[in-house]
PDB file of C-alpha atoms in Angstrom:
ATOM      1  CA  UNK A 107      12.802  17.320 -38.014  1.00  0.00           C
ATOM      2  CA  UNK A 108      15.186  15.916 -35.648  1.00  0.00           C
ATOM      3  CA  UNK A 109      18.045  17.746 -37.238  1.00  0.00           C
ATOM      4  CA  UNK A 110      17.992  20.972 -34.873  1.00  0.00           C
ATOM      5  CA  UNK A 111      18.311  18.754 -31.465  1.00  0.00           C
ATOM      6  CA  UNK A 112      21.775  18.462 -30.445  1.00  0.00           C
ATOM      7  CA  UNK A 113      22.861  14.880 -29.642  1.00  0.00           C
ATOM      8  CA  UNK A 114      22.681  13.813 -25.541  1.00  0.00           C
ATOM      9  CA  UNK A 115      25.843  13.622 -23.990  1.00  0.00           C
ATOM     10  CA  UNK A 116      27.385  10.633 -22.318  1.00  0.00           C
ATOM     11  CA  UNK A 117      26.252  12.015 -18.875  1.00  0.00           C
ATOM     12  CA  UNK A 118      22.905  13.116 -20.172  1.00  0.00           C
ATOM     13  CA  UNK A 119      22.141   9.792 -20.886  1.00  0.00           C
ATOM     14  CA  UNK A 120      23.641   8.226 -17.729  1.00  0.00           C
ATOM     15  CA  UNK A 121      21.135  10.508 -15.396  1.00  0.00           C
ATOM     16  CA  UNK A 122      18.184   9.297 -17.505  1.00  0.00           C
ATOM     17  CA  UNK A 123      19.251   5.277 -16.988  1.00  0.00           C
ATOM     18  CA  UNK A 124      19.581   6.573 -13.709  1.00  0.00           C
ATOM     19  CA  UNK A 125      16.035   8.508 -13.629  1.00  0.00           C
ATOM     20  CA  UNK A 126      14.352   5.559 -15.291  1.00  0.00           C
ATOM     21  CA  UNK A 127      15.620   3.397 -12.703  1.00  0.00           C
ATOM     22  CA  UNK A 128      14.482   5.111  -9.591  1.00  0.00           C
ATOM     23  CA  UNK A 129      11.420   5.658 -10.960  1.00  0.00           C
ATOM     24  CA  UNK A 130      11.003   1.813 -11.557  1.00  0.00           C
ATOM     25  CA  UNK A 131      12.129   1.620  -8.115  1.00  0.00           C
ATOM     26  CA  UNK A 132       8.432   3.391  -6.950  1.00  0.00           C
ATOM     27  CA  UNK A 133       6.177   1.035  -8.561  1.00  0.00           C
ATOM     28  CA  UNK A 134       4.278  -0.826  -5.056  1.00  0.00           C
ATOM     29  CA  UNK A 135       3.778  -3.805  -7.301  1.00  0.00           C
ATOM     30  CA  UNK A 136       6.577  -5.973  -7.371  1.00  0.00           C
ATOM     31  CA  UNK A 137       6.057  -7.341 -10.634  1.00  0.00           C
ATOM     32  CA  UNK A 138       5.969  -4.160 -12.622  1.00  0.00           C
ATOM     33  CA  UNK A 139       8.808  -3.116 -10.742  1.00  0.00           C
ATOM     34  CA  UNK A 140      10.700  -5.865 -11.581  1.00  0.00           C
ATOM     35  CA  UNK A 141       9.858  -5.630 -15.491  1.00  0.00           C
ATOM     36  CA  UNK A 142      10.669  -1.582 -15.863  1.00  0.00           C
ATOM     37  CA  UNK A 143      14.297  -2.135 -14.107  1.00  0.00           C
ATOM     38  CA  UNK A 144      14.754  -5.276 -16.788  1.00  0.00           C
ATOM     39  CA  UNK A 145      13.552  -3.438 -19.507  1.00  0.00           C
ATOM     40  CA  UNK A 146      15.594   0.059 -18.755  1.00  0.00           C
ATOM     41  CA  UNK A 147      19.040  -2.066 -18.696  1.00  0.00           C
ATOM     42  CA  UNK A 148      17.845  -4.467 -21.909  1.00  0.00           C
ATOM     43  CA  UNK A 149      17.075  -1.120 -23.712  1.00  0.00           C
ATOM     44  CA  UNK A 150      20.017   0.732 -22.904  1.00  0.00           C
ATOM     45  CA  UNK A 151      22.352  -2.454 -23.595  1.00  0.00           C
ATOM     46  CA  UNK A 152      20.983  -2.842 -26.684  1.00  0.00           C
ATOM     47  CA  UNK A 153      21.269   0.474 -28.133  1.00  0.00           C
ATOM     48  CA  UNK A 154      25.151   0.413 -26.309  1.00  0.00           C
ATOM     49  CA  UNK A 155      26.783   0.805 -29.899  1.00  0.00           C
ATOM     50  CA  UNK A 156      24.608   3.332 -31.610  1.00  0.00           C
ATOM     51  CA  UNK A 157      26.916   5.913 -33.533  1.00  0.00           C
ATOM     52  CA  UNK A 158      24.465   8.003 -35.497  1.00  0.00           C
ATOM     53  CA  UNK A 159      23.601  11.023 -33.794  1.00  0.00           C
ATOM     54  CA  UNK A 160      19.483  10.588 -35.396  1.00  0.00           C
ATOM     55  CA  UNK A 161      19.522   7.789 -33.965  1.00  0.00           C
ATOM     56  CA  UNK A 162      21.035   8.230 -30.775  1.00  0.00           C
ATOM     57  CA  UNK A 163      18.533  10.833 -30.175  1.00  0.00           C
ATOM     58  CA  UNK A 164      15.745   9.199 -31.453  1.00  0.00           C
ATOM     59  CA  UNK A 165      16.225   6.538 -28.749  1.00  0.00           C
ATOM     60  CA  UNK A 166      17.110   9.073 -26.049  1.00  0.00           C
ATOM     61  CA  UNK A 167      13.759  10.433 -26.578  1.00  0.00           C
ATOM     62  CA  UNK A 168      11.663   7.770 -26.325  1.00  0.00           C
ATOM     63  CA  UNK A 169      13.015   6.951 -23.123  1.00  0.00           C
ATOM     64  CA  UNK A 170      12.711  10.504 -22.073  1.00  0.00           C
ATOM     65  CA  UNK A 171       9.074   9.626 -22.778  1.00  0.00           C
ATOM     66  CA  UNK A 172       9.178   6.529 -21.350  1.00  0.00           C
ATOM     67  CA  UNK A 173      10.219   7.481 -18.538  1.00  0.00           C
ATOM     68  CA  UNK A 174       7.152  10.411 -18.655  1.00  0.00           C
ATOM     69  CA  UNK A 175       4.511   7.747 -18.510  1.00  0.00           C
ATOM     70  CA  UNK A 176       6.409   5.168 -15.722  1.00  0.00           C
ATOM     71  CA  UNK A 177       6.310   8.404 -13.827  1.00  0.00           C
ATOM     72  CA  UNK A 178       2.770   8.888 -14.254  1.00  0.00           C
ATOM     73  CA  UNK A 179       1.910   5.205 -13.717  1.00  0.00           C
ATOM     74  CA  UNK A 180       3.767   5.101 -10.342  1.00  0.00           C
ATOM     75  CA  UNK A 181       1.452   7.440  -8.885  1.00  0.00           C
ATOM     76  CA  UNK A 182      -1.614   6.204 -10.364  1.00  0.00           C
ATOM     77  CA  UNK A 183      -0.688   2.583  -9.222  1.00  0.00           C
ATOM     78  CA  UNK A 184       0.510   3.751  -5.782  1.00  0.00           C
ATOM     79  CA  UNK A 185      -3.389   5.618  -5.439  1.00  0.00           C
ATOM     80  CA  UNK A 186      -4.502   2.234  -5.853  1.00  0.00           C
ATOM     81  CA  UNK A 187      -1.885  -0.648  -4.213  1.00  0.00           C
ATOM     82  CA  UNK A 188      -3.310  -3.729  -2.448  1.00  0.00           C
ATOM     83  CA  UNK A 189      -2.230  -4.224   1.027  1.00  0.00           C
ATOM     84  CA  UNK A 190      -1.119  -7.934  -0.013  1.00  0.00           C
ATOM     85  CA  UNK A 191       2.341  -7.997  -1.107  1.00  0.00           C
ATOM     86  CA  UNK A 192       3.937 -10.737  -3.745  1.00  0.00           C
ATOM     87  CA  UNK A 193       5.268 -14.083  -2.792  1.00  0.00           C
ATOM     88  CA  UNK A 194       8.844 -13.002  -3.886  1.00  0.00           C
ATOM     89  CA  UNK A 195       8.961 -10.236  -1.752  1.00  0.00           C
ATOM     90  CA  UNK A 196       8.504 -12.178   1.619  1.00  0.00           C
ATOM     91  CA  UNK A 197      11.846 -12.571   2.705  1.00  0.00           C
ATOM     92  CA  UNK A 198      12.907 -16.326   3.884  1.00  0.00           C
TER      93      UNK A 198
ATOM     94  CA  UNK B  33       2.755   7.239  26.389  1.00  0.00           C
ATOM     95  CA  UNK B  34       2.995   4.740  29.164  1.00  0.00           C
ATOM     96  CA  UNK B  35       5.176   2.507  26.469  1.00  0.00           C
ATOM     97  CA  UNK B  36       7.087   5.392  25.621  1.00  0.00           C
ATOM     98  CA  UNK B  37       8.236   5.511  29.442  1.00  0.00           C
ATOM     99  CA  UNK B  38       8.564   1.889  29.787  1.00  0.00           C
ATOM    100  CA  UNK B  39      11.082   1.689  26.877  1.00  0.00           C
ATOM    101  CA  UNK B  40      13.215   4.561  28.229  1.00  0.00           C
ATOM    102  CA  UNK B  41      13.194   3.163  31.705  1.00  0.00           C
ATOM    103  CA  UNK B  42      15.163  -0.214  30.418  1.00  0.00           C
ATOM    104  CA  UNK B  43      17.075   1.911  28.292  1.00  0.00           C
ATOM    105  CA  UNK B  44      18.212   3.689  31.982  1.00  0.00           C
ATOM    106  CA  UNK B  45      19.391   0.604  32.824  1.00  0.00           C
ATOM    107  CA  UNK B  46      21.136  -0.838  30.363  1.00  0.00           C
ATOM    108  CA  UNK B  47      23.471   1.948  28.548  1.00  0.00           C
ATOM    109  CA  UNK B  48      25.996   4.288  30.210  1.00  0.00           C
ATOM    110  CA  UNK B  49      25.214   7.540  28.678  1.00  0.00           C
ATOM    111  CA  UNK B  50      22.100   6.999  30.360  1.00  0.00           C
ATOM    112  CA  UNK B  51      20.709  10.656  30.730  1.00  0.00           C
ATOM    113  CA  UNK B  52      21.526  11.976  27.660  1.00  0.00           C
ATOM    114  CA  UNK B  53      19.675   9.314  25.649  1.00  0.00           C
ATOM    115  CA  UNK B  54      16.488   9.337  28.119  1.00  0.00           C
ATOM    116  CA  UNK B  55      16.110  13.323  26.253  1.00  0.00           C
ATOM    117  CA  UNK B  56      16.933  12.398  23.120  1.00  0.00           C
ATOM    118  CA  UNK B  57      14.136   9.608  22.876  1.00  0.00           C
ATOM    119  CA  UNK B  58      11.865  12.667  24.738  1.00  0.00           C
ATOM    120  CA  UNK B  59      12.604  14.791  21.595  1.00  0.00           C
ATOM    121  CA  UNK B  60      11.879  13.142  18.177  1.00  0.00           C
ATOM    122  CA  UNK B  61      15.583  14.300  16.641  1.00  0.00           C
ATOM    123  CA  UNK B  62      18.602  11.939  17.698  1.00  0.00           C
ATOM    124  CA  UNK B  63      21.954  13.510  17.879  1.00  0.00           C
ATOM    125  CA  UNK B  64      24.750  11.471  17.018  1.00  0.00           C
ATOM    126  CA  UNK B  65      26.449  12.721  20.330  1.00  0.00           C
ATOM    127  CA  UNK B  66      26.366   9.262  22.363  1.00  0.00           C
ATOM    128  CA  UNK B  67      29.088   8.388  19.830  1.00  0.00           C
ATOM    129  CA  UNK B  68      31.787  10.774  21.613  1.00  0.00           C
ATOM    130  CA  UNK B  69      31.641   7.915  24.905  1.00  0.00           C
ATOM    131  CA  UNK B  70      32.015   4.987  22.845  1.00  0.00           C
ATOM    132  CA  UNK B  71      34.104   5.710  19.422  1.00  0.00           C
ATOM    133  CA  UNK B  72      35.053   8.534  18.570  1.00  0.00           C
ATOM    134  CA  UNK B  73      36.365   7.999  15.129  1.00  0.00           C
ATOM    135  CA  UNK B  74      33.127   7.862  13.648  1.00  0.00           C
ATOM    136  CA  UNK B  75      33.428  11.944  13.460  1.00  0.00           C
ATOM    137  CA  UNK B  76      36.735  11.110  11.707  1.00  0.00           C
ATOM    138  CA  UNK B  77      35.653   9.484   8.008  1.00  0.00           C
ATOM    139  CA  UNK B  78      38.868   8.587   7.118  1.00  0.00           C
ATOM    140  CA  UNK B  79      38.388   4.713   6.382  1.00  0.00           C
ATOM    141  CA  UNK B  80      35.127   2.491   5.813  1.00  0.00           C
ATOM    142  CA  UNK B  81      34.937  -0.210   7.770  1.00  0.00           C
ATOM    143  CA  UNK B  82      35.641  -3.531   6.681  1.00  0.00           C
ATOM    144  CA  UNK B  83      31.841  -4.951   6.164  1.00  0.00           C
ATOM    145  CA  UNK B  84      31.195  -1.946   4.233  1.00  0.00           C
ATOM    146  CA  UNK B  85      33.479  -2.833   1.891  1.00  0.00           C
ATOM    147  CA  UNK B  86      32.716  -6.560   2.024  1.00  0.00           C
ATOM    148  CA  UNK B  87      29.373  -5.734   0.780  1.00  0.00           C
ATOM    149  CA  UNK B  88      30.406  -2.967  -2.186  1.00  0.00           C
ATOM    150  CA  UNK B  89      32.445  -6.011  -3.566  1.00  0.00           C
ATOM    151  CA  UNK B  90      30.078  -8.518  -3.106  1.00  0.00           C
ATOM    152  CA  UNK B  91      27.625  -6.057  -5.484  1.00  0.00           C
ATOM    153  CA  UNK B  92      30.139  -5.478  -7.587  1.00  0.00           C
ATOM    154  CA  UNK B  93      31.149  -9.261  -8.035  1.00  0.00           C
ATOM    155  CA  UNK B  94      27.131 -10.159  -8.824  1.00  0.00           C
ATOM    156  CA  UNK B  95      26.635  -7.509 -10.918  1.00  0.00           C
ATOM    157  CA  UNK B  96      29.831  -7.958 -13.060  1.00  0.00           C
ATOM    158  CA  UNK B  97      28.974 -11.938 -12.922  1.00  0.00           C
ATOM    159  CA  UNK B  98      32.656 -12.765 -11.559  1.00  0.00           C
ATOM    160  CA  UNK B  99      33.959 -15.889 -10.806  1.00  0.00           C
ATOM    161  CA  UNK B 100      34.364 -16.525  -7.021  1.00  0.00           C
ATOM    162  CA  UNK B 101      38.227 -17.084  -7.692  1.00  0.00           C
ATOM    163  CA  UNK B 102      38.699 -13.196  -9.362  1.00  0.00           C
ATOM    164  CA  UNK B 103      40.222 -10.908  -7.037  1.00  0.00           C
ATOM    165  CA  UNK B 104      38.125  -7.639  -5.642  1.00  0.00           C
ATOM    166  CA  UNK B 105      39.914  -5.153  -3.379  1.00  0.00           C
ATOM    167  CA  UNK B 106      39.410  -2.355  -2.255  1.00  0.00           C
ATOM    168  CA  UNK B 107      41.922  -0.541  -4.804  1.00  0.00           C
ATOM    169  CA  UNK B 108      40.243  -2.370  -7.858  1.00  0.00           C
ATOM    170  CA  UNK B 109      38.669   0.384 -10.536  1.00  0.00           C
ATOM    171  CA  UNK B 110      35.418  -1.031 -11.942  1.00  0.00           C
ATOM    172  CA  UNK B 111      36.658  -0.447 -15.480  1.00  0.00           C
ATOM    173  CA  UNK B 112      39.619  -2.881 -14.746  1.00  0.00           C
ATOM    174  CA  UNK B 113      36.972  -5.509 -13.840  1.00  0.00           C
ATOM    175  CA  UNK B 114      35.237  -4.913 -17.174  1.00  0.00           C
ATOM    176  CA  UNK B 115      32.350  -3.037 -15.972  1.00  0.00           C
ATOM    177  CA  UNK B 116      31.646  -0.249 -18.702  1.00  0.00           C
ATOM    178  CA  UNK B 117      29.712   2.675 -17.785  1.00  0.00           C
ATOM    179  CA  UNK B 118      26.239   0.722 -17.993  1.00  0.00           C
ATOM    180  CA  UNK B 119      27.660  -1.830 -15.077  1.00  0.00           C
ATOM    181  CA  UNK B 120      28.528   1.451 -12.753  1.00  0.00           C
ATOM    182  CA  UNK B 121      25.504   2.657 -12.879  1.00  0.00           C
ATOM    183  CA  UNK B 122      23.312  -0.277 -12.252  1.00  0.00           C
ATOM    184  CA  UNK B 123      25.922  -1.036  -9.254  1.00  0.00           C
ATOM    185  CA  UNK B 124      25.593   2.393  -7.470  1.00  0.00           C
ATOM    186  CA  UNK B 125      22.044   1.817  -7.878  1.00  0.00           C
ATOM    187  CA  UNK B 126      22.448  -1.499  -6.244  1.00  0.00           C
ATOM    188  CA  UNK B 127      24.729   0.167  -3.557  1.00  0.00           C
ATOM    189  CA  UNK B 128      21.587   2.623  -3.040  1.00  0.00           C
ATOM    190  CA  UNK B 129      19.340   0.140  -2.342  1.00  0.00           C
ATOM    191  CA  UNK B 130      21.455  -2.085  -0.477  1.00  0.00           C
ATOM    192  CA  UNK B 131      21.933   0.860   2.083  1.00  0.00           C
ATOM    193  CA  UNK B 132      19.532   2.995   1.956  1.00  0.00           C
ATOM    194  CA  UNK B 133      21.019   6.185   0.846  1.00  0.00           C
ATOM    195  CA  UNK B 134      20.727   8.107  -2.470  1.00  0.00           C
ATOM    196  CA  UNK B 135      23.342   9.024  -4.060  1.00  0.00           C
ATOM    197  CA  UNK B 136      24.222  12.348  -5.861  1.00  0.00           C
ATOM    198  CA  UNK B 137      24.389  12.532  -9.657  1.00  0.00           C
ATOM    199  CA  UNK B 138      27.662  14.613  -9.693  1.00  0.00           C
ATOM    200  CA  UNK B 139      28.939  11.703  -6.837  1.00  0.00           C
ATOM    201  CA  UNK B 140      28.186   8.637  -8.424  1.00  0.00           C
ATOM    202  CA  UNK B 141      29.907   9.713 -11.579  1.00  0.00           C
ATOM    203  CA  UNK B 142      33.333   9.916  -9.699  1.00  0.00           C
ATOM    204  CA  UNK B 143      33.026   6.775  -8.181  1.00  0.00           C
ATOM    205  CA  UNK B 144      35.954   4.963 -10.108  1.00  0.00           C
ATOM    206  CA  UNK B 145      36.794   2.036  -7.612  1.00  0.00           C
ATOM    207  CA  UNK B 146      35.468   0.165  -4.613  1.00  0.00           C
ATOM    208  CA  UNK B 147      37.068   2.133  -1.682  1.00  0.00           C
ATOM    209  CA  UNK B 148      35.567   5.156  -3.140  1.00  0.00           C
ATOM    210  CA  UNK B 149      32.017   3.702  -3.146  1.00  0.00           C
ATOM    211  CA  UNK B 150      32.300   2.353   0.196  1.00  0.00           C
ATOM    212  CA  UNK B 151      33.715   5.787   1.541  1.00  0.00           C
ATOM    213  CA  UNK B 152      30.939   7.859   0.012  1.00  0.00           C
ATOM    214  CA  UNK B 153      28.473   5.088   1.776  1.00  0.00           C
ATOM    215  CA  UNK B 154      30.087   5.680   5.029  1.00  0.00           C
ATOM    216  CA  UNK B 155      29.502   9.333   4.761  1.00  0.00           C
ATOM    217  CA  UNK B 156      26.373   9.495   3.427  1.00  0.00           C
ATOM    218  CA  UNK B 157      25.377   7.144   6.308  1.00  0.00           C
ATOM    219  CA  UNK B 158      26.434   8.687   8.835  1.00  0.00           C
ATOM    220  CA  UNK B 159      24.785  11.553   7.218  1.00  0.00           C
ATOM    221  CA  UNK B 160      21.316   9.806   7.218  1.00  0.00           C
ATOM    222  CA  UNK B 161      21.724   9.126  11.018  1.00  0.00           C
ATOM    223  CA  UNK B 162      22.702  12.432  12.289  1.00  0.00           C
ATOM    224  CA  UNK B 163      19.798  14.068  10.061  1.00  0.00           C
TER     225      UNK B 163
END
């Protein structure tokens, strides 16, 4: 099924990292913020050496979609963000 | 209002350009014109300043996990410090947030070494505080 999708490019992939993490960068709770930047660069440094172009576009979509729901999850959490922020943000 | 008055009146006192910067606080836009009195090289982006640069290769050094000892000027490429292209972009996203500018896709993919980052930070600066 995946056969007809052409594989991402080098770049393609480098605006989605980069995509994935601004969006992280929008989440008011520090916490989840935190998490989805760790979790974009653990994903895409695991999958660094992927040669098989199913693969490689498997993974490419699912952060595609991934990166679907963090945007949809910013703006829901953002509707709803305490006014208290996180002991790690408070600067020393 | 009243505090709006009473912060331009010690503003009166204290700067030269006095006059023009009395408007410009009037007016909710600020020019970048007060920098013609005092240094007028900031229309010419030919360099970026020293702490500019400090700070790319202090990024670039934490994100890359070097040793203190490693050299980091201005003329290193990232590649040459063994960042692949993973490392650049977590460290123009690091550059972004460090300075608070965003950076262009088509930009950040020619950034190659550190005087090139901090240049397009000085521009885009600047760009931020004439807009």
């Amino acid at each position: 099924m995946a056969s007809g999708v052409l594989t991402p490019t080098r770049s393609e992939v480098l605006s989605l990292l980069r995509s994935l993490l601004r969006t992280a960068g929008d989440f008011s709770d520090y916490n989840i913020r935190e998490y989805a930047k760790r979790r974009t660069i653990d994903g895409f440094r695991q999958n660094r050496h992927l040669s098989d172009p199913s693969t490689i576009s498997a993974a490419f979509s699912e952060a595609k979609s991934q990166l679907e729901i963090a945007k949809r999850q910013a703006i829901v959490y953002n509707l709803y963000a305490p006014k208290a922020k996180s002991v790690m943000e408070i600067k020393q | 209002m009243a505090t709006i008055s009473a912060t331009s009146a010690t503003f009166r006192s204290s700067l030269k350009p006095s006059t023009k910067i009395n408007e410009m606080i009037g007016k909710t836009s600020v020019t970048v014109s007060w920098a013609k009195n005092g240094f007028p090289c900031f229309r010419v982006s030919c360099a970026a300043k020293p702490e500019t640069v400090q700070k790319v290769c202090e990024i670039v050094r934490k994100q890359l996990a070097l040793p203190a000892e490693s050299e980091v000027t201005p003329e290193s490429k990232f590649s040459a410090l063994g960042a692949d292209s993973l490392d650049t972009v977590e460290i123009v996203m690091g550059l972004e947030e460090e300075f608070g500018i965003s950076v262009e896709e088509e930009s950040s993919e020619n950034i190659t070494t550190v005087q090139e980052a901090a240049d397009l930070i000085e521009k885009l600066v600047q760009k931020k505080v004439e807009a």
